[in-house]
């Protein structure tokens, strides 16, 4: 049962079964909203789009719409985008009945695995082909496993009998000293409700000792319950939570899919938070600064209190700390820290049991002294205490600084003189798609079949370059001169304004040809459609060009909305919005980009320039098909 604390192993089994039925899928943009929550856009066959929300340690399911993406992408999202974006999802599965599932993604480098842990604090962990951790969302070292880069991924210690054969299952029941229902709930990770259901279907009294139960009947009933969750789902919500099958309590509402049931159950608290946020009055800049300073004061007070508690804990446990330092100092002279860590795990000595984490790079350990305390092994107790005294001094000094800043008040910003701004004058090529490369070469692209024909017949000259994405349908691109940015900026322009974008792909191949290779003349048996051309002879290809466009506000030498390849637009603008293939229609994207630009430029400047910075001007640079806003940058 999924409840406010999170999802059970059986819920994860239902979720992965439901998601697996959607395969094949492709990874779209990945977002990170806070320290625990990720959003993944998934693309399916025939233009299907899915939004997958993951709150590590609690829940994961499809949603109708992901939260608004952060203005500046967070680090782990950028890392996952780099490794997974555009990859094909080959499998979605679960480790036994644990609250851990995985998504296998095929990339050129091989099959990568994104592991999602929904227990305790939770985690998201990217593994390479060999099952070695590339990078986790959170680094952890436990006594039974380490979740850090370079370590082989290991499951938590514990029993999971879902993979047992009938003989192993019977042996597990015989070895148990609990009653049957508790044995199934704990040893098989079923939880109480599903354990009772298995007992009921087996026709066995749940309170009898597990060792006396009919192992064959219970084994068959266990797999019958798992089979119902996997393939006979009838999702409902009850007063106690959200279930993938019926008959688990008085029903409140039924759903067509378990994902929809989870989405209906979990947003209740989030919706209340959004409503509360909407009621909050907008603060002035000075009020925001004051709040930030007050928050800083609370943070400093917490740091001081934590350091003082550590000092008190060390003095209270002085002999134990002294013993840990002496023991590990001696051990480090003959053993590596990895060997020391193994010895500590196996030892029953009080000094060893107090160690909860090892930091080899610092020659330090964390001790559980009622509070967690870091101790450096090559320093005596007093030197270790000095570290905490230094922290107290540091944060007291920061507190004094913050109090002084609050007393002074936020300094009033100086009024800036109004800029002299000139609007860009219309030129002949502005009716086409266009941009200037970073080194100043003009590049043109057709908006439709008619413009494609016109560009080739009327404007393509001998020293130009003909460029096209290697897909059916897209802009004919003409490079008017020489540039060093053919393989990046020009190629990205051609790939992005092609049907690859409309299809939701994240990369495409692009080819280059000379003008004398391009013809409308068809040979016997050939047919050339309107806007199409025959390219004869050898072409030069650039493979796997990343799709992406940017739209920005140019202010010098004249004001205009410009768009095109990300790198080229960034060099000429003060503010840029980046797009990738996604969900939202071009007109909706143009309106959203306009709102973002209006906020950044300021209402006064916007009013002076609104004839040039309108939605139509922005929409001219939005590729056909669905798009997502994936980043903003200020120059």
mmCIF file of C-alpha atoms in Angstrom, residues 179-508:
data_model
loop_
_atom_site.group_PDB
_atom_site.id
_atom_site.type_symbol
_atom_site.label_atom_id
_atom_site.label_comp_id
_atom_site.label_asym_id
_atom_site.label_seq_id
_atom_site.Cartn_x
_atom_site.Cartn_y
_atom_site.Cartn_z
ATOM 1 C CA UNK A 179 4.161 -16.773 13.195
ATOM 2 C CA UNK A 180 3.294 -17.129 9.502
ATOM 3 C CA UNK A 181 1.922 -13.633 8.822
ATOM 4 C CA UNK A 182 4.904 -11.902 10.411
ATOM 5 C CA UNK A 183 7.339 -14.144 8.549
ATOM 6 C CA UNK A 184 5.752 -13.261 5.198
ATOM 7 C CA UNK A 185 5.510 -9.568 6.108
ATOM 8 C CA UNK A 186 9.176 -9.280 7.136
ATOM 9 C CA UNK A 187 11.137 -12.024 5.335
ATOM 10 C CA UNK A 188 9.259 -11.625 2.040
ATOM 11 C CA UNK A 189 8.898 -7.818 2.259
ATOM 12 C CA UNK A 190 5.120 -8.103 1.796
ATOM 13 C CA UNK A 191 3.990 -5.879 4.651
ATOM 14 C CA UNK A 192 1.084 -6.794 6.888
ATOM 15 C CA UNK A 193 -1.883 -6.415 4.504
ATOM 16 C CA UNK A 194 -0.408 -8.429 1.629
ATOM 17 C CA UNK A 195 0.905 -11.068 4.051
ATOM 18 C CA UNK A 196 -2.636 -11.508 5.407
ATOM 19 C CA UNK A 197 -4.001 -11.740 1.849
ATOM 20 C CA UNK A 198 -1.475 -14.496 1.018
ATOM 21 C CA UNK A 199 -2.455 -16.437 4.158
ATOM 22 C CA UNK A 200 -6.141 -16.078 3.292
ATOM 23 C CA UNK A 201 -5.638 -17.298 -0.300
ATOM 24 C CA UNK A 202 -3.561 -20.234 0.965
ATOM 25 C CA UNK A 203 -6.392 -21.183 3.357
ATOM 26 C CA UNK A 204 -3.971 -21.139 6.283
ATOM 27 C CA UNK A 205 -4.397 -19.557 9.728
ATOM 28 C CA UNK A 206 -2.102 -16.519 9.748
ATOM 29 C CA UNK A 207 -1.254 -16.915 13.456
ATOM 30 C CA UNK A 208 0.211 -20.442 13.281
ATOM 31 C CA UNK A 209 4.001 -20.793 13.548
ATOM 32 C CA UNK A 210 5.594 -20.386 10.117
ATOM 33 C CA UNK A 211 7.482 -23.671 10.585
ATOM 34 C CA UNK A 212 4.158 -25.572 10.794
ATOM 35 C CA UNK A 213 2.493 -24.019 7.734
ATOM 36 C CA UNK A 214 1.781 -25.856 4.458
ATOM 37 C CA UNK A 215 4.751 -24.411 2.561
ATOM 38 C CA UNK A 216 3.455 -25.452 -0.872
ATOM 39 C CA UNK A 217 0.066 -23.762 -0.394
ATOM 40 C CA UNK A 218 1.631 -20.580 0.998
ATOM 41 C CA UNK A 219 4.240 -20.484 -1.797
ATOM 42 C CA UNK A 220 1.511 -20.752 -4.460
ATOM 43 C CA UNK A 221 -0.598 -18.075 -2.721
ATOM 44 C CA UNK A 222 2.380 -15.695 -2.465
ATOM 45 C CA UNK A 223 3.005 -15.856 -6.204
ATOM 46 C CA UNK A 224 -0.711 -15.592 -6.904
ATOM 47 C CA UNK A 225 -0.787 -12.259 -4.999
ATOM 48 C CA UNK A 226 2.330 -11.017 -6.825
ATOM 49 C CA UNK A 227 0.699 -12.047 -10.135
ATOM 50 C CA UNK A 228 -2.431 -10.025 -9.305
ATOM 51 C CA UNK A 229 -0.320 -6.935 -8.659
ATOM 52 C CA UNK A 230 1.654 -7.481 -11.864
ATOM 53 C CA UNK A 231 -1.103 -8.355 -14.304
ATOM 54 C CA UNK A 232 -4.598 -8.041 -12.797
ATOM 55 C CA UNK A 233 -4.516 -4.516 -11.385
ATOM 56 C CA UNK A 234 -7.690 -2.722 -10.315
ATOM 57 C CA UNK A 235 -6.236 0.387 -8.619
ATOM 58 C CA UNK A 236 -8.186 2.106 -5.850
ATOM 59 C CA UNK A 237 -7.699 4.548 -3.007
ATOM 60 C CA UNK A 238 -8.994 3.815 0.489
ATOM 61 C CA UNK A 239 -8.920 5.693 3.774
ATOM 62 C CA UNK A 240 -5.544 4.102 4.536
ATOM 63 C CA UNK A 241 -3.789 4.676 1.201
ATOM 64 C CA UNK A 242 -3.496 3.727 -2.469
ATOM 65 C CA UNK A 243 -3.643 0.102 -3.667
ATOM 66 C CA UNK A 244 -2.959 -1.585 -7.037
ATOM 67 C CA UNK A 245 -5.671 -4.225 -6.370
ATOM 68 C CA UNK A 246 -9.158 -4.279 -4.873
ATOM 69 C CA UNK A 247 -10.356 -5.862 -1.641
ATOM 70 C CA UNK A 248 -7.855 -4.178 0.696
ATOM 71 C CA UNK A 249 -10.317 -1.871 2.490
ATOM 72 C CA UNK A 250 -13.342 0.361 1.983
ATOM 73 C CA UNK A 251 -12.857 1.981 -1.427
ATOM 74 C CA UNK A 252 -13.008 5.736 -1.968
ATOM 75 C CA UNK A 253 -12.253 5.893 -5.709
ATOM 76 C CA UNK A 254 -11.265 3.516 -8.541
ATOM 77 C CA UNK A 255 -8.803 4.357 -11.338
ATOM 78 C CA UNK A 256 -7.948 3.025 -14.774
ATOM 79 C CA UNK A 257 -4.202 2.829 -13.999
ATOM 80 C CA UNK A 258 -2.077 2.618 -10.865
ATOM 81 C CA UNK A 259 -0.124 5.684 -11.999
ATOM 82 C CA UNK A 260 -3.342 7.732 -12.039
ATOM 83 C CA UNK A 261 -4.242 6.438 -8.586
ATOM 84 C CA UNK A 262 -0.816 7.442 -7.233
ATOM 85 C CA UNK A 263 -1.052 10.885 -8.846
ATOM 86 C CA UNK A 264 -4.498 11.433 -7.289
ATOM 87 C CA UNK A 265 -3.320 10.265 -3.867
ATOM 88 C CA UNK A 266 0.022 12.061 -3.503
ATOM 89 C CA UNK A 267 -0.487 15.678 -4.668
ATOM 90 C CA UNK A 268 -2.819 16.528 -1.770
ATOM 91 C CA UNK A 269 -0.102 18.033 0.400
ATOM 92 C CA UNK A 270 1.670 19.613 -2.574
ATOM 93 C CA UNK A 271 -1.567 21.279 -3.738
ATOM 94 C CA UNK A 272 -2.073 22.787 -0.291
ATOM 95 C CA UNK A 273 1.488 24.130 -0.352
ATOM 96 C CA UNK A 274 0.945 25.726 -3.771
ATOM 97 C CA UNK A 275 -2.276 27.358 -2.546
ATOM 98 C CA UNK A 276 -0.486 28.712 0.516
ATOM 99 C CA UNK A 277 2.321 30.010 -1.700
ATOM 100 C CA UNK A 278 -0.200 31.810 -3.918
ATOM 101 C CA UNK A 279 -1.683 33.600 -0.877
ATOM 102 C CA UNK A 280 1.674 34.989 0.227
ATOM 103 C CA UNK A 281 2.052 38.688 -0.538
ATOM 104 C CA UNK A 282 4.834 39.704 -2.909
ATOM 105 C CA UNK A 283 7.829 41.132 -1.075
ATOM 106 C CA UNK A 284 9.922 44.113 -2.033
ATOM 107 C CA UNK A 285 13.613 43.627 -2.767
ATOM 108 C CA UNK A 286 14.505 45.070 0.663
ATOM 109 C CA UNK A 287 12.079 42.682 2.398
ATOM 110 C CA UNK A 288 13.555 39.719 0.489
ATOM 111 C CA UNK A 289 17.087 40.693 1.566
ATOM 112 C CA UNK A 290 15.927 41.062 5.185
ATOM 113 C CA UNK A 291 14.336 37.594 5.113
ATOM 114 C CA UNK A 292 17.503 36.102 3.650
ATOM 115 C CA UNK A 293 19.556 37.675 6.446
ATOM 116 C CA UNK A 294 17.149 36.380 9.088
ATOM 117 C CA UNK A 295 17.319 32.888 7.563
ATOM 118 C CA UNK A 296 21.118 33.135 7.619
ATOM 119 C CA UNK A 297 21.015 34.011 11.311
ATOM 120 C CA UNK A 298 18.929 30.883 12.010
ATOM 121 C CA UNK A 299 21.367 28.785 9.982
ATOM 122 C CA UNK A 300 24.386 30.201 11.867
ATOM 123 C CA UNK A 301 22.670 29.562 15.223
ATOM 124 C CA UNK A 302 22.033 25.948 14.181
ATOM 125 C CA UNK A 303 25.691 25.470 13.155
ATOM 126 C CA UNK A 304 26.892 26.905 16.481
ATOM 127 C CA UNK A 305 24.509 24.668 18.446
ATOM 128 C CA UNK A 306 25.614 21.595 16.475
ATOM 129 C CA UNK A 307 29.315 22.327 17.103
ATOM 130 C CA UNK A 308 28.693 22.948 20.810
ATOM 131 C CA UNK A 309 26.805 19.640 21.097
ATOM 132 C CA UNK A 310 29.731 17.871 19.418
ATOM 133 C CA UNK A 311 32.155 19.381 21.936
ATOM 134 C CA UNK A 312 29.925 18.304 24.828
ATOM 135 C CA UNK A 313 29.611 14.759 23.386
ATOM 136 C CA UNK A 314 33.399 14.409 23.011
ATOM 137 C CA UNK A 315 34.012 15.527 26.613
ATOM 138 C CA UNK A 316 31.284 13.146 27.864
ATOM 139 C CA UNK A 317 32.873 10.228 25.947
ATOM 140 C CA UNK A 318 36.506 11.369 26.319
ATOM 141 C CA UNK A 319 37.990 7.897 27.113
ATOM 142 C CA UNK A 320 36.131 6.257 24.196
ATOM 143 C CA UNK A 321 37.272 8.938 21.727
ATOM 144 C CA UNK A 322 40.833 8.625 23.009
ATOM 145 C CA UNK A 323 40.636 4.842 22.551
ATOM 146 C CA UNK A 324 39.302 5.167 18.969
ATOM 147 C CA UNK A 325 42.111 7.579 18.014
ATOM 148 C CA UNK A 326 44.832 5.394 19.549
ATOM 149 C CA UNK A 327 43.485 2.160 18.020
ATOM 150 C CA UNK A 328 43.015 3.550 14.511
ATOM 151 C CA UNK A 329 46.330 5.454 14.606
ATOM 152 C CA UNK A 330 48.118 2.135 15.256
ATOM 153 C CA UNK A 331 46.063 0.271 12.650
ATOM 154 C CA UNK A 332 46.728 2.879 9.938
ATOM 155 C CA UNK A 333 50.475 2.214 10.187
ATOM 156 C CA UNK A 334 50.064 -1.326 8.801
ATOM 157 C CA UNK A 335 46.628 -1.427 7.114
ATOM 158 C CA UNK A 336 44.948 0.556 4.344
ATOM 159 C CA UNK A 337 41.785 2.456 5.204
ATOM 160 C CA UNK A 338 39.769 -0.002 3.121
ATOM 161 C CA UNK A 339 41.159 -2.831 5.262
ATOM 162 C CA UNK A 340 40.485 -0.852 8.434
ATOM 163 C CA UNK A 341 36.871 -0.378 7.327
ATOM 164 C CA UNK A 342 36.456 -4.155 6.858
ATOM 165 C CA UNK A 343 37.963 -4.847 10.310
ATOM 166 C CA UNK A 344 35.590 -2.306 11.925
ATOM 167 C CA UNK A 345 32.540 -3.958 10.335
ATOM 168 C CA UNK A 346 33.429 -7.328 11.859
ATOM 169 C CA UNK A 347 34.575 -6.104 15.298
ATOM 170 C CA UNK A 348 32.413 -6.222 18.458
ATOM 171 C CA UNK A 349 34.642 -3.807 20.425
ATOM 172 C CA UNK A 350 32.873 -0.645 21.758
ATOM 173 C CA UNK A 351 35.363 1.590 19.907
ATOM 174 C CA UNK A 352 34.581 -0.159 16.611
ATOM 175 C CA UNK A 353 30.814 -0.128 17.161
ATOM 176 C CA UNK A 354 30.912 3.642 17.728
ATOM 177 C CA UNK A 355 32.299 4.175 14.199
ATOM 178 C CA UNK A 356 29.421 4.813 11.754
ATOM 179 C CA UNK A 357 31.373 6.102 8.747
ATOM 180 C CA UNK A 358 34.941 6.172 7.453
ATOM 181 C CA UNK A 359 36.546 8.998 5.427
ATOM 182 C CA UNK A 360 39.795 7.551 3.982
ATOM 183 C CA UNK A 361 40.797 10.740 2.129
ATOM 184 C CA UNK A 362 40.788 12.696 5.407
ATOM 185 C CA UNK A 363 42.004 9.897 7.701
ATOM 186 C CA UNK A 364 38.859 10.528 9.727
ATOM 187 C CA UNK A 365 35.844 8.655 11.077
ATOM 188 C CA UNK A 366 32.345 9.606 12.207
ATOM 189 C CA UNK A 367 31.447 8.461 15.723
ATOM 190 C CA UNK A 368 27.956 8.016 17.123
ATOM 191 C CA UNK A 369 28.197 9.711 20.529
ATOM 192 C CA UNK A 370 24.528 10.530 20.807
ATOM 193 C CA UNK A 371 25.299 13.067 18.087
ATOM 194 C CA UNK A 372 27.432 12.406 15.017
ATOM 195 C CA UNK A 373 31.004 13.657 15.495
ATOM 196 C CA UNK A 374 33.870 13.635 12.989
ATOM 197 C CA UNK A 375 37.219 12.674 14.515
ATOM 198 C CA UNK A 376 40.582 12.989 12.733
ATOM 199 C CA UNK A 377 42.679 9.951 13.635
ATOM 200 C CA UNK A 378 46.128 11.606 13.390
ATOM 201 C CA UNK A 379 45.175 14.350 15.858
ATOM 202 C CA UNK A 380 44.661 14.081 19.619
ATOM 203 C CA UNK A 381 41.340 14.736 21.361
ATOM 204 C CA UNK A 382 42.112 18.400 22.122
ATOM 205 C CA UNK A 383 43.108 19.117 18.498
ATOM 206 C CA UNK A 384 39.822 17.556 17.338
ATOM 207 C CA UNK A 385 37.910 19.725 19.794
ATOM 208 C CA UNK A 386 39.693 22.796 18.370
ATOM 209 C CA UNK A 387 38.035 22.124 14.997
ATOM 210 C CA UNK A 388 34.623 22.522 16.606
ATOM 211 C CA UNK A 389 35.712 25.572 18.627
ATOM 212 C CA UNK A 390 36.887 27.150 15.338
ATOM 213 C CA UNK A 391 33.440 26.494 13.824
ATOM 214 C CA UNK A 392 31.769 28.212 16.773
ATOM 215 C CA UNK A 393 34.041 31.265 16.342
ATOM 216 C CA UNK A 394 33.464 31.331 12.573
ATOM 217 C CA UNK A 395 29.672 31.308 12.775
ATOM 218 C CA UNK A 396 29.572 33.773 15.677
ATOM 219 C CA UNK A 397 31.560 36.180 13.501
ATOM 220 C CA UNK A 398 29.148 35.586 10.606
ATOM 221 C CA UNK A 399 26.245 36.238 12.998
ATOM 222 C CA UNK A 400 27.746 39.593 13.982
ATOM 223 C CA UNK A 401 28.122 40.509 10.303
ATOM 224 C CA UNK A 402 24.519 39.587 9.493
ATOM 225 C CA UNK A 403 23.203 41.590 12.475
ATOM 226 C CA UNK A 404 25.223 44.613 11.365
ATOM 227 C CA UNK A 405 23.818 44.300 7.827
ATOM 228 C CA UNK A 406 20.256 44.168 9.173
ATOM 229 C CA UNK A 407 20.890 47.330 11.207
ATOM 230 C CA UNK A 408 22.266 49.187 8.167
ATOM 231 C CA UNK A 409 19.279 48.085 6.074
ATOM 232 C CA UNK A 410 19.385 47.196 2.416
ATOM 233 C CA UNK A 411 21.154 49.854 0.389
ATOM 234 C CA UNK A 412 18.877 51.624 -2.084
ATOM 235 C CA UNK A 413 19.837 50.877 -5.686
ATOM 236 C CA UNK A 414 20.984 53.789 -7.814
ATOM 237 C CA UNK A 415 18.691 54.719 -10.645
ATOM 238 C CA UNK A 416 20.192 53.860 -14.013
ATOM 239 C CA UNK A 417 19.925 56.353 -16.867
ATOM 240 C CA UNK A 418 17.663 55.198 -19.689
ATOM 241 C CA UNK A 419 19.443 53.467 -22.539
ATOM 242 C CA UNK A 420 19.366 54.814 -26.061
ATOM 243 C CA UNK A 421 17.870 51.978 -28.051
ATOM 244 C CA UNK A 422 17.448 51.542 -31.834
ATOM 245 C CA UNK A 423 15.163 48.964 -33.414
ATOM 246 C CA UNK A 424 16.565 46.563 -36.015
ATOM 247 C CA UNK A 425 15.636 47.639 -39.549
ATOM 248 C CA UNK A 426 13.927 44.986 -41.671
ATOM 249 C CA UNK A 427 16.141 43.344 -44.311
ATOM 250 C CA UNK A 428 15.291 41.115 -47.265
ATOM 251 C CA UNK A 429 16.325 37.869 -45.577
ATOM 252 C CA UNK A 430 14.304 38.389 -42.368
ATOM 253 C CA UNK A 431 11.295 36.604 -43.898
ATOM 254 C CA UNK A 432 13.400 33.398 -43.969
ATOM 255 C CA UNK A 433 14.844 31.621 -40.973
ATOM 256 C CA UNK A 434 18.226 33.234 -40.365
ATOM 257 C CA UNK A 435 21.094 33.756 -37.949
ATOM 258 C CA UNK A 436 24.691 34.983 -37.929
ATOM 259 C CA UNK A 437 27.382 32.515 -36.849
ATOM 260 C CA UNK A 438 29.695 33.466 -34.007
ATOM 261 C CA UNK A 439 32.267 34.572 -36.606
ATOM 262 C CA UNK A 440 29.718 36.678 -38.535
ATOM 263 C CA UNK A 441 28.563 34.536 -41.491
ATOM 264 C CA UNK A 442 24.919 34.803 -42.542
ATOM 265 C CA UNK A 443 22.973 31.507 -42.610
ATOM 266 C CA UNK A 444 19.485 31.219 -44.145
ATOM 267 C CA UNK A 445 16.808 28.519 -43.855
ATOM 268 C CA UNK A 446 13.459 27.959 -45.562
ATOM 269 C CA UNK A 447 10.259 28.027 -43.509
ATOM 270 C CA UNK A 448 8.320 25.843 -45.972
ATOM 271 C CA UNK A 449 8.618 24.084 -49.337
ATOM 272 C CA UNK A 450 8.098 27.334 -51.226
ATOM 273 C CA UNK A 451 10.895 29.140 -49.398
ATOM 274 C CA UNK A 452 13.177 26.098 -49.789
ATOM 275 C CA UNK A 453 12.706 26.359 -53.582
ATOM 276 C CA UNK A 454 13.264 30.121 -53.536
ATOM 277 C CA UNK A 455 16.478 29.899 -51.513
ATOM 278 C CA UNK A 456 18.053 27.374 -53.881
ATOM 279 C CA UNK A 457 16.870 28.915 -57.167
ATOM 280 C CA UNK A 458 17.292 32.595 -56.331
ATOM 281 C CA UNK A 459 19.792 33.027 -53.512
ATOM 282 C CA UNK A 460 22.232 30.067 -53.577
ATOM 283 C CA UNK A 461 25.545 31.115 -55.191
ATOM 284 C CA UNK A 462 28.742 29.365 -56.235
ATOM 285 C CA UNK A 463 30.707 29.737 -52.986
ATOM 286 C CA UNK A 464 27.753 28.999 -50.723
ATOM 287 C CA UNK A 465 27.169 25.675 -48.930
ATOM 288 C CA UNK A 466 23.948 23.645 -49.118
ATOM 289 C CA UNK A 467 23.044 21.985 -45.780
ATOM 290 C CA UNK A 468 20.164 19.675 -44.829
ATOM 291 C CA UNK A 469 19.243 17.305 -42.004
ATOM 292 C CA UNK A 470 19.269 13.674 -43.125
ATOM 293 C CA UNK A 471 15.530 13.294 -42.437
ATOM 294 C CA UNK A 472 12.459 13.689 -44.612
ATOM 295 C CA UNK A 473 11.226 17.264 -44.269
ATOM 296 C CA UNK A 474 13.046 20.290 -42.949
ATOM 297 C CA UNK A 475 14.656 23.600 -43.804
ATOM 298 C CA UNK A 476 16.997 23.906 -46.747
ATOM 299 C CA UNK A 477 19.920 25.763 -45.195
ATOM 300 C CA UNK A 478 22.241 28.002 -47.227
ATOM 301 C CA UNK A 479 25.517 29.244 -45.710
ATOM 302 C CA UNK A 480 26.422 32.551 -47.359
ATOM 303 C CA UNK A 481 30.201 32.339 -47.202
ATOM 304 C CA UNK A 482 32.844 30.633 -45.084
ATOM 305 C CA UNK A 483 32.666 29.949 -41.355
ATOM 306 C CA UNK A 484 34.541 27.855 -38.805
ATOM 307 C CA UNK A 485 31.221 26.839 -37.239
ATOM 308 C CA UNK A 486 29.824 24.505 -39.912
ATOM 309 C CA UNK A 487 29.902 21.374 -37.736
ATOM 310 C CA UNK A 488 28.410 22.924 -34.621
ATOM 311 C CA UNK A 489 26.274 26.040 -35.171
ATOM 312 C CA UNK A 490 25.218 25.488 -38.813
ATOM 313 C CA UNK A 491 24.631 21.756 -38.280
ATOM 314 C CA UNK A 492 22.547 22.402 -35.157
ATOM 315 C CA UNK A 493 20.457 24.981 -37.082
ATOM 316 C CA UNK A 494 19.700 22.486 -39.883
ATOM 317 C CA UNK A 495 18.943 19.627 -37.468
ATOM 318 C CA UNK A 496 16.704 21.713 -35.200
ATOM 319 C CA UNK A 497 14.515 23.162 -37.969
ATOM 320 C CA UNK A 498 13.758 19.736 -39.416
ATOM 321 C CA UNK A 499 11.132 17.073 -38.804
ATOM 322 C CA UNK A 500 13.503 15.451 -36.288
ATOM 323 C CA UNK A 501 12.325 18.094 -33.793
ATOM 324 C CA UNK A 502 8.663 17.485 -34.570
ATOM 325 C CA UNK A 503 9.187 13.734 -34.047
ATOM 326 C CA UNK A 504 10.620 14.382 -30.561
ATOM 327 C CA UNK A 505 14.168 13.209 -31.384
ATOM 328 C CA UNK A 506 17.110 14.810 -29.628
ATOM 329 C CA UNK A 507 19.746 14.323 -32.316
ATOM 330 C CA UNK A 508 19.948 13.992 -36.101
#
